Structure formats: C-alpha cells, structure tokens
Coordinates of C-alpha atoms and ligand atoms in Angstrom, one line a residue:
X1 CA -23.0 12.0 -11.9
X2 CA -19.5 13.4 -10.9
X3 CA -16.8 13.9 -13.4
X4 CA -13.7 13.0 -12.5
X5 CA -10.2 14.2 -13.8
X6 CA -7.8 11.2 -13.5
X7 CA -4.1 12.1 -15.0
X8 CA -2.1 9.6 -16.6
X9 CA -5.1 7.5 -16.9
X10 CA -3.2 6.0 -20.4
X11 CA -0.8 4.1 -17.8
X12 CA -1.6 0.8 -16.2
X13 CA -2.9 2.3 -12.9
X14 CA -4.5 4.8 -14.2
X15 CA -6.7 3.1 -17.0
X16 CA -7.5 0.4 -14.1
X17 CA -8.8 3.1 -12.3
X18 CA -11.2 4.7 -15.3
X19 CA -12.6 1.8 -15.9
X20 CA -13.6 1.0 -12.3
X21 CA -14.9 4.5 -12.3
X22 CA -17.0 4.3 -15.5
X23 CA -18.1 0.8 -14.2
X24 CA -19.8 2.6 -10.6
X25 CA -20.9 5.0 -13.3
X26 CA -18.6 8.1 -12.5
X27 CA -17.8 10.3 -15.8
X28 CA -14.3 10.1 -16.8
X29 CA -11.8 12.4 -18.3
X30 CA -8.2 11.8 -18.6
X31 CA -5.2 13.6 -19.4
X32 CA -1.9 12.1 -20.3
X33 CA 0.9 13.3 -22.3
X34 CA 2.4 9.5 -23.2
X35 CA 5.2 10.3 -21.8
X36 CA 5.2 6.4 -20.4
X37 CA 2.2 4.9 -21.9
X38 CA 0.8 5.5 -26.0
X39 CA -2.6 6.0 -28.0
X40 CA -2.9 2.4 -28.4
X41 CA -3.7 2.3 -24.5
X42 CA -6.2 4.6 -24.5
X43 CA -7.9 2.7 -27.8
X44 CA -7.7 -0.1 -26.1
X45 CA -9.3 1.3 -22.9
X46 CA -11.9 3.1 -25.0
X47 CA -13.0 -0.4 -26.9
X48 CA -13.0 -2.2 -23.1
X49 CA -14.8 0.5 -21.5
X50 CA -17.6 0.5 -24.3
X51 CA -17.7 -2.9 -23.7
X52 CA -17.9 -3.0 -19.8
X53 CA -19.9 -0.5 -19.1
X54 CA -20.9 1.5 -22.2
X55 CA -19.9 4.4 -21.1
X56 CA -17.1 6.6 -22.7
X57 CA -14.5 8.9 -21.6
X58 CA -13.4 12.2 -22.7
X59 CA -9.6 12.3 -23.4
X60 CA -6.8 15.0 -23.1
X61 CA -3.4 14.8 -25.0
X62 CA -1.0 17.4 -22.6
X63 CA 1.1 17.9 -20.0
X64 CA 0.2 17.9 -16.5
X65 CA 2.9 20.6 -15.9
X66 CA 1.3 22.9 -18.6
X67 CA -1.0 25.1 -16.8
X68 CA -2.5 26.8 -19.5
X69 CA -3.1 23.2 -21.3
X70 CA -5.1 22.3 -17.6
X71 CA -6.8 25.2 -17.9
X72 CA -8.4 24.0 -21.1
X73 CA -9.8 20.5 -19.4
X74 CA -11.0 22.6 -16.7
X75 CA -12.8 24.8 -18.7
X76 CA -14.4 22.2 -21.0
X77 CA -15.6 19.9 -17.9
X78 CA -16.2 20.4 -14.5
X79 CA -14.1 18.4 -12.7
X80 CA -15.5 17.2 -9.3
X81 CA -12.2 15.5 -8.0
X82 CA -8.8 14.9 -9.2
X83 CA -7.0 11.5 -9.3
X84 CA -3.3 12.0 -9.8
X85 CA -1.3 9.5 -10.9
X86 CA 0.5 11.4 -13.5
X87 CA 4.5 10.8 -13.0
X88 CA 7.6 9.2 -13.9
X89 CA 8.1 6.1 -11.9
X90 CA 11.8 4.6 -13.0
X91 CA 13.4 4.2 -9.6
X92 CA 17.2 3.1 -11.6
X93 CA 16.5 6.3 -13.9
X94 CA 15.4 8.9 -11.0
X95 CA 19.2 7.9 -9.6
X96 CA 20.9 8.6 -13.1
X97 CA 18.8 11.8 -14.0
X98 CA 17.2 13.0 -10.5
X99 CA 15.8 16.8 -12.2
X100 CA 13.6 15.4 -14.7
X101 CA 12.0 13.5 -11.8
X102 CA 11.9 16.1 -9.3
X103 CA 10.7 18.6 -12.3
X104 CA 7.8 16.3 -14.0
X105 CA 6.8 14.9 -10.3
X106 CA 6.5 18.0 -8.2
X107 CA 6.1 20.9 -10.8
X108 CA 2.8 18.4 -11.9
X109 CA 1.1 18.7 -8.4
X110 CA 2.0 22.7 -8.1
X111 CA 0.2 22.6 -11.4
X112 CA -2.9 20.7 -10.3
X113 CA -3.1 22.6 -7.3
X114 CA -2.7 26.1 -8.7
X115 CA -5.6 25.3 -11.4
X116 CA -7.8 23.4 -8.8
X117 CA -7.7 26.9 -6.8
X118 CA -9.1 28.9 -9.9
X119 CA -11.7 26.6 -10.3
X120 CA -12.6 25.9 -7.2
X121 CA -11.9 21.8 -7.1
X122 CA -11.3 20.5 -3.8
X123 CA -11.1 16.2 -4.1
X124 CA -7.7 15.3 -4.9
X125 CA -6.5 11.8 -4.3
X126 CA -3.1 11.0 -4.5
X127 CA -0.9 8.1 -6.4
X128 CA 2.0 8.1 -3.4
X129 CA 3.8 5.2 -2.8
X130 CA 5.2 2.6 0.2
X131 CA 8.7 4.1 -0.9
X132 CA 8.1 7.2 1.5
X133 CA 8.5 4.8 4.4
X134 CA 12.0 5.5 5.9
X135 CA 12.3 3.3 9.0
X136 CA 15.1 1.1 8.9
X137 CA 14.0 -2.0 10.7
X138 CA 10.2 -1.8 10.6
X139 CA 8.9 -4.6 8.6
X140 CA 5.1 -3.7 8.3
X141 CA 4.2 -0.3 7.5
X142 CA 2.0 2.0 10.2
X143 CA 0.6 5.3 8.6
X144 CA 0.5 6.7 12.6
X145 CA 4.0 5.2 13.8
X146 CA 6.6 4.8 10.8
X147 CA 8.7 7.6 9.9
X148 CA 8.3 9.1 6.7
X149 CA 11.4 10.9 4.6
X150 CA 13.8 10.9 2.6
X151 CA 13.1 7.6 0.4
X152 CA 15.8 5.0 -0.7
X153 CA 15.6 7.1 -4.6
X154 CA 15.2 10.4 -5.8
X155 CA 11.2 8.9 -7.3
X156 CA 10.6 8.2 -4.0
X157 CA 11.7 11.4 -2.7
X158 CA 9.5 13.0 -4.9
X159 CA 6.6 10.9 -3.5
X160 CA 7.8 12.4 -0.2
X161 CA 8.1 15.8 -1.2
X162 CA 4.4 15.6 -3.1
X163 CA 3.0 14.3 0.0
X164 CA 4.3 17.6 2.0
X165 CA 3.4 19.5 -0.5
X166 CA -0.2 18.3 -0.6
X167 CA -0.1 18.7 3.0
X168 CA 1.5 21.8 4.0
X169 CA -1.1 23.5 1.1
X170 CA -4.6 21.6 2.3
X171 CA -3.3 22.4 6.4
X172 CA -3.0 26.4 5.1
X173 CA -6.3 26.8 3.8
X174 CA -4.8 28.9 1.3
X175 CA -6.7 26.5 -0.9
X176 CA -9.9 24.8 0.4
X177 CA -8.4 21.3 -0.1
X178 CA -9.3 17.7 0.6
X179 CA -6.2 15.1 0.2
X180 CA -6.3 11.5 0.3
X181 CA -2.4 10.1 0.1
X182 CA -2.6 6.4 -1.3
X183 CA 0.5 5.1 -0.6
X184 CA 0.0 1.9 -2.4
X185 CA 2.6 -1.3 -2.2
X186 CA 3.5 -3.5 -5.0
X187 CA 0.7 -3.4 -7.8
X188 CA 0.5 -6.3 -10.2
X189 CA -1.7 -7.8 -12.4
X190 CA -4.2 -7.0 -15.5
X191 CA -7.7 -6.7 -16.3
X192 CA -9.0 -10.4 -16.2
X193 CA -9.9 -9.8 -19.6
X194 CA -5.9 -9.2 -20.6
X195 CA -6.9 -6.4 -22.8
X196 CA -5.2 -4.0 -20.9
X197 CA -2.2 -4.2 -18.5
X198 CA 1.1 -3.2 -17.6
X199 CA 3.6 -2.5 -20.8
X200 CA 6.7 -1.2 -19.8
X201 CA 9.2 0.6 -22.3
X202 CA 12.5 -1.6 -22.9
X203 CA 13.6 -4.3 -19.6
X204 CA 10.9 -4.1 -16.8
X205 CA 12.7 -3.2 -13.9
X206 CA 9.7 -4.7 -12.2
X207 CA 9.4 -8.5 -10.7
X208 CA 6.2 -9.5 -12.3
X209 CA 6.5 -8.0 -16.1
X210 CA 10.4 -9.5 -16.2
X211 CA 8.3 -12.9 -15.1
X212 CA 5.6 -12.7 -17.9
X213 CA 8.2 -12.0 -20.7
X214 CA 10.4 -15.1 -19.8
X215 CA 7.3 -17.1 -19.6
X216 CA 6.2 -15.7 -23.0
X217 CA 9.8 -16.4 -24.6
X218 CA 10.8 -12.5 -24.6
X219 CA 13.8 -13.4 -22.1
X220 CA 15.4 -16.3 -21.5
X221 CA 15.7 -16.7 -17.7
X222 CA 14.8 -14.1 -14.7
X223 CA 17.9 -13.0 -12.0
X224 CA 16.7 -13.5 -8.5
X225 CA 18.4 -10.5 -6.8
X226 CA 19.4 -12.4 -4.0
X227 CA 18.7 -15.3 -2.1
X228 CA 20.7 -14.8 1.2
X229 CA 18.2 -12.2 2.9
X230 CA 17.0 -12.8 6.6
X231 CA 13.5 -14.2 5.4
X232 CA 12.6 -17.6 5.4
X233 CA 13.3 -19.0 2.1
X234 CA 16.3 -16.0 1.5
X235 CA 14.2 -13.3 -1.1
X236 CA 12.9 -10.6 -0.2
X237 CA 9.1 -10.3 1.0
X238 CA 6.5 -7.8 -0.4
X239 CA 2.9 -7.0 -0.4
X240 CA 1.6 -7.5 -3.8
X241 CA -1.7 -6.1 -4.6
X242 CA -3.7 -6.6 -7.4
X243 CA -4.5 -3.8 -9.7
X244 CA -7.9 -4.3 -9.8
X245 CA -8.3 -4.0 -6.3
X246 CA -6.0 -1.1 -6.1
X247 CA -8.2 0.6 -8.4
X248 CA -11.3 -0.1 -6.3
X249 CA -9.6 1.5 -3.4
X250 CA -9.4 4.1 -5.7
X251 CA -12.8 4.5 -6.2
X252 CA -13.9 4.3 -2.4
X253 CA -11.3 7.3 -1.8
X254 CA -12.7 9.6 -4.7
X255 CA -16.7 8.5 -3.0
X256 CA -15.0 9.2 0.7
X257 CA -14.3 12.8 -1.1
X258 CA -17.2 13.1 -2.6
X259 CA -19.8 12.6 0.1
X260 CA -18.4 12.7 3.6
X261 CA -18.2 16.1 5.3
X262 CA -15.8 16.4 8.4
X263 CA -12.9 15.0 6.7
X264 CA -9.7 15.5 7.7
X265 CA -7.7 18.1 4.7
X266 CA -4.7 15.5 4.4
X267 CA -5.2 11.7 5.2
X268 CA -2.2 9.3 4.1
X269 CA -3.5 5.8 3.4
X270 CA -2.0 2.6 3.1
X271 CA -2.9 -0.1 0.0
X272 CA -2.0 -3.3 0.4
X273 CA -3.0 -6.8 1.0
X274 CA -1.3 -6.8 5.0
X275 CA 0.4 -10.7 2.7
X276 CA 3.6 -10.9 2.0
X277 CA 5.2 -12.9 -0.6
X278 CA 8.7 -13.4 -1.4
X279 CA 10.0 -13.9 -4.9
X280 CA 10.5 -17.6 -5.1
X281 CA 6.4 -18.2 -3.6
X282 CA 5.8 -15.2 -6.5
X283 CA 7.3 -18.0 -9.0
X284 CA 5.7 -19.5 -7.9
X285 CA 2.6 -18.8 -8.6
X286 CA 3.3 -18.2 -11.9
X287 CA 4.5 -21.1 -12.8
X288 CA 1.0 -22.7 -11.6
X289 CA -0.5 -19.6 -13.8
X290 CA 1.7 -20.6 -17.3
X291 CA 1.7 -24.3 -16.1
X292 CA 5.3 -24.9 -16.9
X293 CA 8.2 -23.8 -14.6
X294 CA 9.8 -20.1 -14.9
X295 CA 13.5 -20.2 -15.4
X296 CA 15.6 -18.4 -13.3
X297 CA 18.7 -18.1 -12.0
X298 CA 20.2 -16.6 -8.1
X299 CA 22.5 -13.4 -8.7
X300 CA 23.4 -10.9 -6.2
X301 CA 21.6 -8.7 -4.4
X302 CA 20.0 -5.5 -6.0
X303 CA 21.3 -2.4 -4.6
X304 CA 18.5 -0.7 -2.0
X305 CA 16.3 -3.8 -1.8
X306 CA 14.8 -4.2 1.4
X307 CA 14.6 -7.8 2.8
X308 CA 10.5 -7.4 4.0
X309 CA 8.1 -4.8 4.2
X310 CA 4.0 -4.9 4.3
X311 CA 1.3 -2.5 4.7
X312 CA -0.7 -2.6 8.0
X313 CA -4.3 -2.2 6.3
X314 CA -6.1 -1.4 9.3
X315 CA -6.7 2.4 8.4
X316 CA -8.3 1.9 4.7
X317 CA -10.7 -0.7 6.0
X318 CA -12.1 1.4 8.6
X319 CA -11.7 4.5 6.6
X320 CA -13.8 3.5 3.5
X321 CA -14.0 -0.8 4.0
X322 CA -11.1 -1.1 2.0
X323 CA -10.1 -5.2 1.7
X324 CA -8.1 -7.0 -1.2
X325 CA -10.2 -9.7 -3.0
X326 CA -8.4 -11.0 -5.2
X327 CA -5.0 -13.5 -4.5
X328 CA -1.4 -13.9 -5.9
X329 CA -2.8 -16.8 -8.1
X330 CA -5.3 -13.7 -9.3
X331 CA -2.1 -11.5 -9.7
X332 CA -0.1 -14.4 -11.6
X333 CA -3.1 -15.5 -13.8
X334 CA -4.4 -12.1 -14.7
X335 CA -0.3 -11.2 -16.1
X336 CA -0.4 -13.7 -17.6
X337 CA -2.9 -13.8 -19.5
X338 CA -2.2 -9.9 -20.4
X339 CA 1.2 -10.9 -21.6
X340 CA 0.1 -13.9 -23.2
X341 CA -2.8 -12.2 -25.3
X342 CA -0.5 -9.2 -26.1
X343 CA 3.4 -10.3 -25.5
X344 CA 4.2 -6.5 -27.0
X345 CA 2.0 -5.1 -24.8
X346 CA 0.0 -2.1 -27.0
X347 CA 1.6 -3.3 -29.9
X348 CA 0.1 -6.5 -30.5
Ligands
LIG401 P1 2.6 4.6 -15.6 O1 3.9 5.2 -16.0 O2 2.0 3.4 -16.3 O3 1.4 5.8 -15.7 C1 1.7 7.1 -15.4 C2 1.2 7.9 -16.6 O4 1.4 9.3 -16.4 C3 1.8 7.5 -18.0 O5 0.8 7.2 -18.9 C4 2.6 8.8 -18.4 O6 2.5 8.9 -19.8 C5 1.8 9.9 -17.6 N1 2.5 11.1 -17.3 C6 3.7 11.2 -16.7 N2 4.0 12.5 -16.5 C7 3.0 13.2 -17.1 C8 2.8 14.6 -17.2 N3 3.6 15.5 -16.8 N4 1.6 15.0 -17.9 C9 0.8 14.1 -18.3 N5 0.9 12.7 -18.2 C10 2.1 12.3 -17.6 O7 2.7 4.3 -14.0 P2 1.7 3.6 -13.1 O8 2.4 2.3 -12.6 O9 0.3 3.5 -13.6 O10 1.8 4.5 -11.8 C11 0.8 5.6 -11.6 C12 1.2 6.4 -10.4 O11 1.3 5.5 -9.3 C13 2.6 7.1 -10.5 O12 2.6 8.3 -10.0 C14 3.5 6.2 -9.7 O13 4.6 6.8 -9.2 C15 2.6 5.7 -8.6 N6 3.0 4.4 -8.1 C16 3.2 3.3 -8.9 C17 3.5 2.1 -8.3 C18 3.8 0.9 -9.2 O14 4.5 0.0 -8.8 N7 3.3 0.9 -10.5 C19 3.7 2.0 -6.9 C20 3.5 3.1 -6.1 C21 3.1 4.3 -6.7
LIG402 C1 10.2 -6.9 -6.1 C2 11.2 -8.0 -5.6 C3 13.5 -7.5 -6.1 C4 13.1 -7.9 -10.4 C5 9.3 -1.0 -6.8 C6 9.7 0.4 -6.5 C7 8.7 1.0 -5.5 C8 7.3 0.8 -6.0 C9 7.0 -0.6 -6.5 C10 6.5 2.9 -7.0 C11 12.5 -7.4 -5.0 C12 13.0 -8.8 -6.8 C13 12.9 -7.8 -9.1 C14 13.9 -8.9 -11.0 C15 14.1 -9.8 -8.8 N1 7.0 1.7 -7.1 N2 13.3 -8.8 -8.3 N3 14.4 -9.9 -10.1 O1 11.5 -3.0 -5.6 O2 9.6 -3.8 -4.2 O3 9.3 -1.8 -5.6 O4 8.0 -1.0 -7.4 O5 6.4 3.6 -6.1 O6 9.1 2.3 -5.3 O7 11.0 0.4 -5.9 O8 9.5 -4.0 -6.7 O9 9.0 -5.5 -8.6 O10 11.2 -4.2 -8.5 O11 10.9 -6.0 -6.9 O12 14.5 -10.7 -8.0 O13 14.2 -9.0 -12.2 O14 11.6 -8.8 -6.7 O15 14.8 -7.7 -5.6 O16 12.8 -8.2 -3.9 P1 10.1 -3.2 -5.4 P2 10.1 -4.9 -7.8

C-alpha cells in the first residue's frame, strides 16, 4: 500500500488526517518538530490508531526546514505523496513577529520540494487556507472567480506565497510535480472518540476552543467580537467544517494523486461545508452540546474580521465527490466531548 509522508501530523489536522489514512489502509509516516503540538499527541494518536485500525505509524522528530533531517525520512521510507500541513498558524502572532512566519512557512515548502526532486516524489497536497481569498465584497468563495493575494495577515500571506510557489515550480517542470491546494475554511471539532483534538498553547485565539474552555470552567465568559455586523443576527458568518471530514477530503486528494493520470500540476480546492453559521447559532449549538448555556458577553469588533464568507464546494465534489457529513451539532458535540474528556488537552 502507499506510504505517505504527512508533516505536522502531531497537530490537530494533521493526526485527523493519519488516522483516516491508516483507517483506508494507507501507511503512515509523520514528521513534526512540536513546535505547536507535543509527544503526548502522537502517544495518544499511536494508542487510537492501534485501536482503530491496528495499524501503526512510523514517526520523525525534526524540522521540516532541515533538509538533511528530510533527507533521512526519505531515505528510510519511500514516500509516495506528501501531505503538508507543517506550519505556524497564529494569525495575532504572524502580525507581531512576521519573519519567523514567512521563514518556517515558506523555507518548509522549498525544503519539501527540493528533497521531493532527489527522490523523485511527485503527490504533494497542500494545507492552504480560505485566508488567501482577497476580494473585498465577495461573500462565497469561487476557486475560478475570486481574487487571490495578499491575505488580511502575514500567515495568510504565507499561504499565498506557498500556493505560488507550489505553482510557479509544478507549471516549470523543473520538477515533475502534482499539487493539490486545499484551501480549507473553519475546521472544528475532535475525533468522536475525544481522545484526540485541538489543544492550543495559552488563550485560543480560535471561536470553538475559547467555547469549550468556558463550558469546561477554564474561562469564565467568551467576548463576542461584535454584534453590529451586516448579517442577520449581527456576528459574523463562517463555514465551519468538521475535522473529520476535512481529513476525508484529505484522503480523496492524496487517492486523486495517487491514481488519476491527466491531472492538472496545480489544482486549488476549496473545503468547506457551502453553511454558514454565525457566532451566536455556533453557541448555540454548544450550548445544546454541554446542555447548559455558554456565557458570553458582546465586545467590540476584532480587528480584520470579516462579516461573511463561505466556500462554494462545487469543485471538490466533482473533483473527487467531496461532501461534508457531519453538522455543527457534530462540530459542537465532538469539542466537547474532547475538552470535556481532556480539559488540558495532552496533559490530562
Ligand atoms: P497545528 O499547529 O495543530 O499543526 C501544525 C503542526 O506542524 C504542529 O504539530 C507543529 O508542531 C508542526 N510544525 C510547524 N512547523 C514545523 C516545522 N518547520 N517542521 C516540523 N513540524 C512543524 O495546526 P493545524 O490546525 O493542524 O493546521 C495544519 C495546517 O493547516 C497548517 O499549515 C495551517 O496553517 C493550515 N490551516 C489550518 C486552519 C485551522 O483553522 N486550523 C485553517 C486553514 C489552514
Ligand atoms: C470565528 C468567528 C470571530 C473568537 C481563523 C483564521 C483563518 C483560518 C481559520 C487558518 C469570528 C469570532 C472568535 C472569540 C469571537 N486559519 N470570535 N470570539 O477568524 O474566521 O479564521 O481560523 O488558515 O486564517 O483567521 O476564525 O475561530 O478566530 O473566529 O467572537 O473569542 O468567531 O470574530 O467572527 P476566523 P475564528
């Protein structure tokens, strides 16, 4: 069976992602440097895995960036395809400290490539984001018509800049290369056996992890940024999307790779529902999830929030029959239950 290399497969996409693979009975090996994730994930992954699907995965301790530390991985399994997801993601910090994000983000997929070359690896599907979307005034997303550029952060310029990179390199055929872009929306949610999840280091910047630590007494109340938007109850709308099923449309990408010829060398793919929520119908739903209502309280707006945006989802279901399964109830009880199990995330 194919082998495939999925870095920073300790995060929370990431491990999603191996254990979806290991489940269609792909072999697995990840590299991570826990930079933003920790052993404990991986353990944990490792015991859920053998439990799921008994099968293992072979795991890496490096950096992405390192090229003679690739080198190694790629020497002691051959990779079929590459899943990248390795990256730092903190939009707040990638405005404060905009080099380490634009070192780690782009110097890790001139690493990838420049090692995929010696070795011959072609598959190489890509964590990219709904961030690159630039279009002031379009509220749902087309991969054919919305412009793409600089993004609202330097992270998301990165994304941007990853994504020409990816292409500029497959167009040249300086490298025989096959890209699938994922530019996925808002992931949320945990394995719905809450053994693994998201764990974010210090205050989640995120909606759904602030929501889970104030319903599992972490944090007293959540700030709504904003309830004076042009939607219909005043927050902002997004497309959530389960993990789970993000990490399916992860595995449909890497088979698309694997055994359809013709494809095109660069293919940018949105991952969403095509839903929209806003934050108070995201409350909720977790307050039906937790059964008791989730304090909160209405402060101002957060600076670059955009009222609405959702993925058209046309392309991934006709690309590889891409559809979302599970709902924002599935998002909400999945969390929680995650945060509930584990309220310190690894730790606990
Ligand atoms: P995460 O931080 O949980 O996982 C990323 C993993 O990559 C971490 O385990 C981290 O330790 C590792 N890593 C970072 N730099 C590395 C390097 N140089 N070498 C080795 N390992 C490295 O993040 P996530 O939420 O799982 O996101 C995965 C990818 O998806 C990221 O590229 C992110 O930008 C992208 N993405 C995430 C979201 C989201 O909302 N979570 C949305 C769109 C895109
Ligand atoms: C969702 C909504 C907030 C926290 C971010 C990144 C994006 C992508 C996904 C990687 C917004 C509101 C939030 C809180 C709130 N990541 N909110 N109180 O901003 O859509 O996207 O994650 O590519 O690049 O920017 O997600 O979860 O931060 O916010 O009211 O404490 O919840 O204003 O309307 P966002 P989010």
């Amino acid at each position: 069976m194919s082998r495939i290399l999925i870095t920073g497969g300790a995060g929370y996409i990431g491990s999603h992602t191996a254990l979806t693979l290991l489940g269609v009975g792909y072999d697995v090996v990840i590299v991570d440097n826990f930079s933003n994730s920790s052993p404990k994930a991986v353990d944990a992954l490792s015991a859920l895995a053998l439990k799921e699907t008994g099968k293992q995965f072979a795991f890496y301790e490096g950096d992405v960036c390192d090229g003679a530390f690739l080198r190694t991985v790629f020497e002691a399994d051959k990779i079929e395809a590459i899943i990248h997801f390795a990256g730092l993601k903190a939009v707040g910090e990638s405005v404060a400290i905009p080099a380490k994000y634009y070192d780690n983000n782009l110097r890790s997929t001139l690493t990838l490539l420049n090692t995929m070359k010696e070795f011959g690896v072609t598959g190489f599907v890509f964590s990219s984001s709904a961030t690159v979307y630039s279009d002031p005034g379009v509220t749902k997303y087309d991969e054919a018509t919305t412009r793409v550029g600089r993004a609202s952060s330097p992270y998301g310029t990165t994304k941007v800049m990853q994504e020409w990179i990816l292409e500029d390199t497959a167009l040249s055929g300086e490298i025989p290369l096959k890209v699938i872009s994922l530019r996925y929306f808002n992931p949320v949610g945990a394995h719905s056996s809450g053994e693994i999840g998201e764990s974010p280091q210090g205050i989640p910047n995120n909606l759904t992890p602030f929501i889970t630590q104030v319903a599992v007494g972490k944090r007293e109340f959540l700030s709504v940024f904003g309830d004076d938007y042009p939607t219909p109850d005043g927050t902002c709308i997004r497309d959530y999307i389960h993990v789970t099923d993000l990490a399916e449309a992860h595995y449909l990408a890497v088979k698309r790779l694997l055994e359809v010829d013709d494809l095109p060398m660069f293919d940018a793919i949105n991952i969403g529902s095509g839903n929209g929520y806003s934050v108070f119908e995201v409350i909720s739903a977790f307050d039906r999830a937790v059964g008791k209502k989730i304090p909160y309280k209405v402060v101002a707006r957060r600076g670059g929030d955009l009222a609405e945006f959702t993925a058209k989802t046309e392309k991934a279901k006709k690309l590889f029959g891409f559809t979302t399964k599970l709902t924002i109830d599935d998002m909400a009880k999945d969390a929680w239950n995650w945060q509930n199990k584990h309220p310190n995330g690894f730790d606990d």
